[in-house]
Amino acid sequence: MKKTKIGKKIINFTLESTNKDGFRSKDYLGSYLILFFYPKDNTPGCTQEGIDFSNNYKKFKTLNAEIFGISRDSLKSHNNFKEKYKYKFDLLSDPNEILCNSFGVIKEKNMYGKKYMGIERSTFLIDEKGKLIKEWRKVKVPEHVNDVLKFIKELSKN
């Protein structure tokens, strides 16, 4: 599968979503699309990142930006996670790692000396025409959402 690159259109994709109709990327042409990949539902960093995006949801919407969180967790897990923290955006389930591989977020990780493959926390911004225009990799949760918001505000000024 081709890797998504800055300046290139993203693949057209469909995934299961906490929105009962599912998610089709082509439905979001005409809006900025924020895709944030996170390792696992109900873990401290992932929970806080979701809360930060949710708390700023209205600000993103006024800038014509839609937000979606993506992990390999099941739709059932996503629905529970979204409900528990009252996230204002939908979560997408990518258990087969199709989108994860397209964006190159599956990386070797190490926890307590044990190596495994997992999602590297990353955020991607797609423009109104479906082109990848910005990526944040190896994201640290504090201030990340503010950085994304600031970047989109700057784009809106131009």
Short mmCIF file of C-alpha atoms in Angstrom, two decimals:
data_model
loop_
_atom_site.label_atom_id
_atom_site.label_comp_id
_atom_site.label_asym_id
_atom_site.label_seq_id
_atom_site.Cartn_x
_atom_site.Cartn_y
_atom_site.Cartn_z
CA MET A 1 0.00 0.00 0.00
CA LYS A 2 1.18 3.51 -0.82
CA LYS A 3 2.17 5.68 2.12
CA THR A 4 0.43 9.02 2.44
CA LYS A 5 2.83 11.93 1.86
CA ILE A 6 2.64 15.67 2.50
CA GLY A 7 1.23 17.46 -0.53
CA LYS A 8 -0.49 14.34 -1.90
CA LYS A 9 -4.14 13.28 -1.73
CA ILE A 10 -4.99 10.72 0.91
CA ILE A 11 -6.52 7.39 -0.06
CA ASN A 12 -10.29 7.28 -0.22
CA PHE A 13 -11.27 5.11 2.76
CA THR A 14 -14.23 3.82 4.69
CA LEU A 15 -14.07 2.70 8.34
CA GLU A 16 -16.48 1.72 11.07
CA SER A 17 -17.29 4.70 13.23
CA THR A 18 -19.06 5.58 16.44
CA ASN A 19 -21.33 7.46 14.03
CA LYS A 20 -23.73 4.65 13.16
CA ASP A 21 -23.50 5.44 9.42
CA GLY A 22 -19.75 4.74 9.38
CA PHE A 23 -17.08 7.02 7.96
CA ARG A 24 -16.28 7.76 4.31
CA SER A 25 -13.40 10.18 3.73
CA LYS A 26 -14.99 11.53 0.53
CA ASP A 27 -17.91 12.84 2.62
CA TYR A 28 -15.55 15.37 4.22
CA LEU A 29 -14.21 17.05 1.10
CA GLY A 30 -14.79 20.78 1.56
CA SER A 31 -13.66 20.70 5.22
CA TYR A 32 -10.35 20.38 6.97
CA LEU A 33 -10.02 16.87 8.34
CA ILE A 34 -8.04 16.19 11.52
CA LEU A 35 -7.15 12.52 11.98
CA PHE A 36 -5.46 11.76 15.26
CA PHE A 37 -4.11 8.26 15.75
CA TYR A 38 -3.74 7.06 19.32
CA PRO A 39 -2.55 3.76 20.85
CA LYS A 40 -5.45 2.54 22.99
CA ASP A 41 -8.85 3.48 24.41
CA ASN A 42 -9.04 4.28 28.14
CA THR A 43 -5.32 4.86 28.68
CA PRO A 44 -4.20 8.09 30.37
CA GLY A 45 -2.54 9.85 27.42
CA CYS A 46 -5.20 8.80 24.93
CA THR A 47 -7.99 9.87 27.27
CA GLN A 48 -6.41 13.30 27.84
CA GLU A 49 -5.80 13.84 24.13
CA GLY A 50 -9.46 13.06 23.45
CA ILE A 51 -10.59 15.41 26.22
CA ASP A 52 -8.39 18.19 24.82
CA PHE A 53 -9.82 17.79 21.30
CA SER A 54 -13.35 17.59 22.69
CA ASN A 55 -12.91 20.72 24.83
CA ASN A 56 -11.82 22.64 21.72
CA TYR A 57 -14.34 21.06 19.36
CA LYS A 58 -16.37 24.26 18.79
CA LYS A 59 -13.21 26.22 17.97
CA PHE A 60 -12.24 23.66 15.34
CA LYS A 61 -15.77 23.63 13.90
CA THR A 62 -15.71 27.44 13.44
CA LEU A 63 -12.55 26.92 11.35
CA ASN A 64 -14.35 24.35 9.15
CA ALA A 65 -12.42 21.44 10.67
CA GLU A 66 -13.76 17.97 11.48
CA ILE A 67 -11.98 15.78 14.08
CA PHE A 68 -11.72 11.98 14.20
CA GLY A 69 -9.76 9.77 16.59
CA ILE A 70 -8.42 6.48 15.20
CA SER A 71 -7.04 3.36 16.86
CA ARG A 72 -7.07 -0.39 16.35
CA ASP A 73 -9.64 -0.86 19.13
CA SER A 74 -13.03 -2.41 18.35
CA LEU A 75 -16.11 -0.35 17.65
CA LYS A 76 -17.61 -1.58 20.94
CA SER A 77 -14.55 -0.32 22.84
CA HIS A 78 -14.75 3.00 20.96
CA ASN A 79 -18.42 3.46 21.75
CA ASN A 80 -17.78 2.87 25.47
CA PHE A 81 -14.74 5.21 25.42
CA LYS A 82 -16.62 7.99 23.62
CA GLU A 83 -19.62 7.71 25.92
CA LYS A 84 -17.55 7.56 29.11
CA TYR A 85 -15.74 10.85 28.30
CA LYS A 86 -18.56 12.49 26.32
CA TYR A 87 -16.33 13.16 23.30
CA LYS A 88 -17.96 15.50 20.79
CA PHE A 89 -16.30 13.84 17.80
CA ASP A 90 -16.43 10.30 16.45
CA LEU A 91 -13.86 7.52 16.79
CA LEU A 92 -12.88 5.28 13.88
CA SER A 93 -11.98 1.62 14.27
CA ASP A 94 -9.03 0.34 12.19
CA PRO A 95 -8.46 -3.21 13.50
CA ASN A 96 -6.90 -4.35 10.20
CA GLU A 97 -4.48 -1.39 10.26
CA ILE A 98 -5.39 -0.30 6.72
CA LEU A 99 -5.36 3.42 7.52
CA CYS A 100 -2.64 3.02 10.16
CA ASN A 101 -0.36 1.53 7.51
CA SER A 102 -1.28 4.15 4.92
CA PHE A 103 -0.21 6.89 7.34
CA GLY A 104 2.79 4.92 8.61
CA VAL A 105 1.88 5.07 12.30
CA ILE A 106 2.55 1.43 13.23
CA LYS A 107 5.96 1.39 14.90
CA GLU A 108 8.01 -0.90 17.11
CA LYS A 109 7.50 0.06 20.75
CA ASN A 110 9.12 -1.11 23.94
CA MET A 111 7.40 -1.47 27.32
CA TYR A 112 9.21 -2.95 30.28
CA GLY A 113 11.75 -4.50 27.93
CA LYS A 114 9.11 -6.18 25.78
CA LYS A 115 9.01 -5.14 22.12
CA TYR A 116 5.74 -4.99 20.22
CA MET A 117 4.13 -3.20 17.27
CA GLY A 118 1.77 -0.38 18.16
CA ILE A 119 0.44 2.99 17.09
CA GLU A 120 2.77 5.96 17.44
CA ARG A 121 0.63 8.90 18.56
CA SER A 122 0.32 11.06 15.44
CA THR A 123 -2.02 13.70 14.00
CA PHE A 124 -2.62 14.55 10.35
CA LEU A 125 -4.33 17.55 8.77
CA ILE A 126 -6.02 17.10 5.41
CA ASP A 127 -7.20 20.13 3.43
CA GLU A 128 -10.59 20.72 1.82
CA LYS A 129 -9.50 18.94 -1.37
CA GLY A 130 -8.33 15.77 0.39
CA LYS A 131 -4.62 16.57 0.38
CA LEU A 132 -2.35 15.95 3.39
CA ILE A 133 -0.91 19.33 4.38
CA LYS A 134 0.57 18.79 7.87
CA GLU A 135 1.60 15.95 10.15
CA TRP A 136 2.60 15.81 13.79
CA ARG A 137 4.46 12.62 14.75
CA LYS A 138 5.60 11.32 18.14
CA VAL A 139 2.99 13.61 19.68
CA LYS A 140 3.28 14.64 23.31
CA VAL A 141 -0.23 15.28 24.62
CA PRO A 142 0.29 18.52 26.60
CA GLU A 143 -0.24 21.52 24.28
CA HIS A 144 -0.66 19.34 21.18
CA VAL A 145 -4.27 20.31 20.52
CA ASN A 146 -3.36 23.99 20.93
CA ASP A 147 -0.60 23.53 18.32
CA VAL A 148 -3.07 22.01 15.85
CA LEU A 149 -5.61 24.76 16.51
CA LYS A 150 -2.97 27.47 16.07
CA PHE A 151 -1.83 25.95 12.77
CA ILE A 152 -5.37 25.87 11.35
CA LYS A 153 -6.03 29.44 12.52
CA GLU A 154 -2.92 30.55 10.61
CA LEU A 155 -4.18 28.75 7.48
CA SER A 156 -7.53 30.52 7.80
CA LYS A 157 -5.83 33.93 7.78
CA ASN A 158 -4.26 33.28 4.37
#
